[in-house]
PDB file of C-alpha atoms in Angstrom:
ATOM      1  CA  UNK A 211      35.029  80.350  99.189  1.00 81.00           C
ATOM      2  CA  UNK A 212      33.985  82.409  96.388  1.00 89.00           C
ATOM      3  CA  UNK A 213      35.581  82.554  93.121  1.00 89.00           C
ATOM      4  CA  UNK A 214      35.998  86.288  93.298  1.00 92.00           C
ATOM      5  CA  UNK A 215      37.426  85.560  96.886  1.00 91.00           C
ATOM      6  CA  UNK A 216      39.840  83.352  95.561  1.00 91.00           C
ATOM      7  CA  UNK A 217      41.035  85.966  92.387  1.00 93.00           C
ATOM      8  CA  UNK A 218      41.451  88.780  95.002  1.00 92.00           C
ATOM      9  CA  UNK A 219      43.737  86.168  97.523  1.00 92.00           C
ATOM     10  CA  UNK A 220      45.421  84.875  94.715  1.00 93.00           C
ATOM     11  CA  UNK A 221      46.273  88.538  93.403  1.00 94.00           C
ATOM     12  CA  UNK A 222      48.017  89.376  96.765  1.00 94.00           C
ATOM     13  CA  UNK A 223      49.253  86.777  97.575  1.00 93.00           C
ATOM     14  CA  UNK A 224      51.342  87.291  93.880  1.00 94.00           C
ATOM     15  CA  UNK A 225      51.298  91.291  94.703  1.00 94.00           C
ATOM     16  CA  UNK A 226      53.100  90.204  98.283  1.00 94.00           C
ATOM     17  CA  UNK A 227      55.601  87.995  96.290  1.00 94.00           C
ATOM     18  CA  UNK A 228      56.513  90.158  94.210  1.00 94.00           C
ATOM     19  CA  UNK A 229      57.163  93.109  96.542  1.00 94.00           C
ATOM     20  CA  UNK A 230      59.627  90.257  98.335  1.00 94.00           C
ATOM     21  CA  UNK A 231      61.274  89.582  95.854  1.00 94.00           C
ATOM     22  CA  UNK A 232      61.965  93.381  95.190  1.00 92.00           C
ATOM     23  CA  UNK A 233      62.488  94.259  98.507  1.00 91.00           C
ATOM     24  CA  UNK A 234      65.609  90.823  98.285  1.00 91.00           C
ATOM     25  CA  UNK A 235      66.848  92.238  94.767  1.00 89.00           C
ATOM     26  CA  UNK A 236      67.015  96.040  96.453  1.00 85.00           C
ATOM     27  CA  UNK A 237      68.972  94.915  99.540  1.00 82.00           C
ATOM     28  CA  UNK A 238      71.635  93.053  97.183  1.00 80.00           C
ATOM     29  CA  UNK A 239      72.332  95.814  95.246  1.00 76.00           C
ATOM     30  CA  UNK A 240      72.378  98.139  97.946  1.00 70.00           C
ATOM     31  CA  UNK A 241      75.346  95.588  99.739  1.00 66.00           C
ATOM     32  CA  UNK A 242      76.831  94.890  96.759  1.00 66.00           C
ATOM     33  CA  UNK A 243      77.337  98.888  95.968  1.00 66.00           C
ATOM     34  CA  UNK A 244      80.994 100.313  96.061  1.00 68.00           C
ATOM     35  CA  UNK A 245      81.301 103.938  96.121  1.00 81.00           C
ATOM     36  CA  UNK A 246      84.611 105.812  94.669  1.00 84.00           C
ATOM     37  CA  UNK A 247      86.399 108.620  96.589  1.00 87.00           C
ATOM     38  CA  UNK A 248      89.616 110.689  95.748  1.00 87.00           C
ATOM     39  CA  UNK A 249      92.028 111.311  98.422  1.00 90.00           C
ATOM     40  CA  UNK A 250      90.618 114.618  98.913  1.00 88.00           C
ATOM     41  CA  UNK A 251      87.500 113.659  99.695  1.00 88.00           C
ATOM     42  CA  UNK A 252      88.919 110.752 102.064  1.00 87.00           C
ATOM     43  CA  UNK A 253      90.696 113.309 104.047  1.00 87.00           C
ATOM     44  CA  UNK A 254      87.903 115.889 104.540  1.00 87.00           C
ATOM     45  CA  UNK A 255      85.835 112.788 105.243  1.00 85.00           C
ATOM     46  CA  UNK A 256      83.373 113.018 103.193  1.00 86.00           C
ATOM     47  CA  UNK A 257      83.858 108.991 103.035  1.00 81.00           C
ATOM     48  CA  UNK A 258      81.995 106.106 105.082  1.00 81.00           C
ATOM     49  CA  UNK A 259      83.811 105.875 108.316  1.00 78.00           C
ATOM     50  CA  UNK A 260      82.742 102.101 108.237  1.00 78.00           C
ATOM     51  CA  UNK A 261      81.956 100.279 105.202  1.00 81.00           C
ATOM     52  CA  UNK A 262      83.796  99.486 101.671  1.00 86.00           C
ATOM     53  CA  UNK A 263      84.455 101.775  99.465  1.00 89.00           C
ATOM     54  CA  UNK A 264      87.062 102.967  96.781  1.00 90.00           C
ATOM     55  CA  UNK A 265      90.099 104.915  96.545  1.00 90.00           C
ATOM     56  CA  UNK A 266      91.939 106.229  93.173  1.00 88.00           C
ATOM     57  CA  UNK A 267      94.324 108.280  92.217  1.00 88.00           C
ATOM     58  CA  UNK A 268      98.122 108.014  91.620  1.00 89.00           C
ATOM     59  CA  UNK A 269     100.544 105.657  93.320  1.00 90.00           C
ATOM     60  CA  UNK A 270     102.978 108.341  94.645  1.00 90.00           C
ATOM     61  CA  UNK A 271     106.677 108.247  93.678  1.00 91.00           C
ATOM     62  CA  UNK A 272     108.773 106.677  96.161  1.00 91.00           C
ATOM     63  CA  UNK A 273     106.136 105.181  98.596  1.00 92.00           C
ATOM     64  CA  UNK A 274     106.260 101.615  97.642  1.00 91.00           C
ATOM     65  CA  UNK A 275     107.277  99.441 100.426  1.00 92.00           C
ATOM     66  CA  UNK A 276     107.159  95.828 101.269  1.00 90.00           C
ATOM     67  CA  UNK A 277     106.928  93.753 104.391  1.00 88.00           C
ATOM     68  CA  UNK A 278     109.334  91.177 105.430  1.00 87.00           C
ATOM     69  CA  UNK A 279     106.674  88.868 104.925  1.00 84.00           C
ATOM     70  CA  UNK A 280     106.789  89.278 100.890  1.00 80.00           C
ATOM     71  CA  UNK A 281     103.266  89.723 100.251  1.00 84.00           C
ATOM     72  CA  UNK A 282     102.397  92.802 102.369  1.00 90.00           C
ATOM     73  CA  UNK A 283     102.583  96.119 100.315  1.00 92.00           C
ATOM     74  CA  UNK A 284     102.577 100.065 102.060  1.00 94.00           C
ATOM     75  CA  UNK A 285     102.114 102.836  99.256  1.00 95.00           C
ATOM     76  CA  UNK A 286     100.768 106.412  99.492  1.00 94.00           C
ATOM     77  CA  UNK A 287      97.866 107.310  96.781  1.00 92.00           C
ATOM     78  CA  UNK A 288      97.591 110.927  95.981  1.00 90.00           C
ATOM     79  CA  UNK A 289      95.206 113.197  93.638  1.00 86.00           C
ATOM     80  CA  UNK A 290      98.241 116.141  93.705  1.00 85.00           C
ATOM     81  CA  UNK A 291      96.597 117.890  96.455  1.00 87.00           C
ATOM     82  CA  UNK A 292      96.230 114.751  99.181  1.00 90.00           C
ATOM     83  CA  UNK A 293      97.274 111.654  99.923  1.00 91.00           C
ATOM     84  CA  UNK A 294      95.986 108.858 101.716  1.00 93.00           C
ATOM     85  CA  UNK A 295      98.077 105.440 103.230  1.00 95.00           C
ATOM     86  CA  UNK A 296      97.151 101.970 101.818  1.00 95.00           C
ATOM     87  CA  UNK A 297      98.422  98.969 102.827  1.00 95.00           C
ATOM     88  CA  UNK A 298      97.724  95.718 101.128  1.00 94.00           C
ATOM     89  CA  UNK A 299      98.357  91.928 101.318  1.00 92.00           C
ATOM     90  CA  UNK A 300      98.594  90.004  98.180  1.00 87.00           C
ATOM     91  CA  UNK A 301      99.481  90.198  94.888  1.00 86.00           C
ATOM     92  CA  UNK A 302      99.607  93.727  92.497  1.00 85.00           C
ATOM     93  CA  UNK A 303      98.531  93.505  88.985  1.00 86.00           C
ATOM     94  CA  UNK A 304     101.539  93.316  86.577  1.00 84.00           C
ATOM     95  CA  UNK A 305     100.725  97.601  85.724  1.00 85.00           C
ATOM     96  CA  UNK A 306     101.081  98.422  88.745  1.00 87.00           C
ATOM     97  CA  UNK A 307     103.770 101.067  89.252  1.00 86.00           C
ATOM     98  CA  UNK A 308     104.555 104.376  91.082  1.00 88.00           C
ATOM     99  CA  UNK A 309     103.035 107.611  89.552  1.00 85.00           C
ATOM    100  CA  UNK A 310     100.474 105.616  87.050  1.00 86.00           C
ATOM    101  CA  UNK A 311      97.067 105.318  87.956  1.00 86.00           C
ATOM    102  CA  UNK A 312      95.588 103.151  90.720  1.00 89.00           C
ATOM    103  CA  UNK A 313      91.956 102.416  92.082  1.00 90.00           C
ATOM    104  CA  UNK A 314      92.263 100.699  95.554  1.00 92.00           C
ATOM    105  CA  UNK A 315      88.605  98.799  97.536  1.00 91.00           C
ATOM    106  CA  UNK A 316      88.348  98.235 100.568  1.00 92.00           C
ATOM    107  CA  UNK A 317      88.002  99.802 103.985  1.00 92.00           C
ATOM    108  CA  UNK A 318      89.589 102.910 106.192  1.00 90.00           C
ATOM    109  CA  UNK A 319      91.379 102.144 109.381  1.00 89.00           C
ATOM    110  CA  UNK A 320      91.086 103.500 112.262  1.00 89.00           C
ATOM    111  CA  UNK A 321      94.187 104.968 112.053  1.00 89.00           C
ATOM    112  CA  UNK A 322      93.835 106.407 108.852  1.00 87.00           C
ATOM    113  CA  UNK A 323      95.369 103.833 107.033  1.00 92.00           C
ATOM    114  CA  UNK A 324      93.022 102.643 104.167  1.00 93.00           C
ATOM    115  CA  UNK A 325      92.981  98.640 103.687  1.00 94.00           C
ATOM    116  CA  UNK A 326      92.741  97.530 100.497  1.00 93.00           C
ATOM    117  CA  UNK A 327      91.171  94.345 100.163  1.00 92.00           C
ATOM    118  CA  UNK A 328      92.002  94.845  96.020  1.00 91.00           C
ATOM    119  CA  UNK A 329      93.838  96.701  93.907  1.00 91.00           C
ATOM    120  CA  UNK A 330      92.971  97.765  90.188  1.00 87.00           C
ATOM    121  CA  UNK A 331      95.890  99.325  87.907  1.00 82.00           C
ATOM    122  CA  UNK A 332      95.224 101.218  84.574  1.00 66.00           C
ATOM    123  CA  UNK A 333      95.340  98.550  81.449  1.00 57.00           C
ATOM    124  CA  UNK A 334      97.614 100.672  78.913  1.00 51.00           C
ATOM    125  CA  UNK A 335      99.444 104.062  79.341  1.00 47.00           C
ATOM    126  CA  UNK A 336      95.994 106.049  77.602  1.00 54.00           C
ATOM    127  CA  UNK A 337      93.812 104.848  80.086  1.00 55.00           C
ATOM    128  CA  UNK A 338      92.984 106.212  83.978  1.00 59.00           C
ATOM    129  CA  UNK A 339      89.501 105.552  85.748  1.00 61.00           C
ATOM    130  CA  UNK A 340      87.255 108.423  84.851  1.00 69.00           C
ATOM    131  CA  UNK A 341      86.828 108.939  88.337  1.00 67.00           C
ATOM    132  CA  UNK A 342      90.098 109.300  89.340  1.00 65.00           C
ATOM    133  CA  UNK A 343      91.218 111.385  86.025  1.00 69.00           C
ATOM    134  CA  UNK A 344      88.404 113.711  87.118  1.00 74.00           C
ATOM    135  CA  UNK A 345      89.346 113.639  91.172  1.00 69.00           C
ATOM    136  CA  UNK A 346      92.918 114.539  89.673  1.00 69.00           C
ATOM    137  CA  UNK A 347      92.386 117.430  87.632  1.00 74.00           C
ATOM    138  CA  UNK A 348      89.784 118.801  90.225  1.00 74.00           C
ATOM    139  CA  UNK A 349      93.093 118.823  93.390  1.00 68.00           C
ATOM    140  CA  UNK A 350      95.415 120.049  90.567  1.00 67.00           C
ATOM    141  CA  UNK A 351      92.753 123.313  89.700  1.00 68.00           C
ATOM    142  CA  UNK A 352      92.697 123.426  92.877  1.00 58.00           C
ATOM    143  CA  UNK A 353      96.379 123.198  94.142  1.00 54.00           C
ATOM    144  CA  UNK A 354      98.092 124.507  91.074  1.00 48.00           C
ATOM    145  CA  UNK A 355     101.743 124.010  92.772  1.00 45.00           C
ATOM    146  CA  UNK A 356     101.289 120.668  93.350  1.00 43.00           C
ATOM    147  CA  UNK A 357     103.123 118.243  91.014  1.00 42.00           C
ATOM    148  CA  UNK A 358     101.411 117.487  87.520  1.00 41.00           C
ATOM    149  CA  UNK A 359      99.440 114.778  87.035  1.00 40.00           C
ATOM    150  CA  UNK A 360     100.053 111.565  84.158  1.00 41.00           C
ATOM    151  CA  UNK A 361      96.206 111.542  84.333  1.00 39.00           C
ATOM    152  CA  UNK A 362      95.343 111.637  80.021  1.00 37.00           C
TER     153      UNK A 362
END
């Protein structure tokens, strides 16, 4: 074989490496990848039907409830103008309470009940996800009788 045959295998064979190695990278990121919805958009289903994904909002007042069991959790998150039904099993972050902010991951039910595989509360009373601060103020423009939201 050639030298020049050898340079041109040796280039893609590296050219075909390197396009596997993108192509691995790509698919990781693309499984990896959680997407954030507001209750609105949940309930006009605008979210994945299947697949992981991310809920935020505020924990509504009065919708805590736990299991016999201790360790499973029912609460209602809202963006003022809808809500959606969570139910977890584990352990809340010390922040969480009802009506502060709350970003929920994991995956809608069947029965409309989202299942949150983890849940994320605000770190300090100044701080909301931008995501759900925004989702929050866009349902309150948008239902201006609905309660006010502690978004800041």
């Amino acid at each position: 074989m050639s030298p020049r045959k050898r340079r041109a295998l040796a280039i893609a064979g590296g050219l075909g490496l390197l396009a596997a190695a993108a192509v691995l990278v790509l698919n990781a990121l693309q499984s990896n990848l959680v997407f954030f919805f507001s209750p609105t958009q949940v309930m006009a289903k605008e979210a994945p039907a299947s697949g992981s994904f991310r809920v935020g909002g505020l924990v509504e007042q009065g919708s805590l409830r736990r299991e016999a069991d201790g360790l499973t959790l029912r609460f209602v998150v809202t963006d003022t103008a809808h809500t959606v039904p969570v139910t977890y099993q584990g352990l809340l972050p010390d922040l969480f309470r009802e009506g502060k902010g709350v970003v929920v991951a994991g995956k809608l039910g069947p029965d409309g009940v989202f299942r949150a595989t983890e849940v994320l509360a605000k770190h300090d009373e100044n701080y909301m996800p931008p995501e759900a601060a925004d989702a929050i103020k866009r349902a309150s423009g948008a239902n201006p009788g609905s309660m006010r939201a502690e978004a800041r």
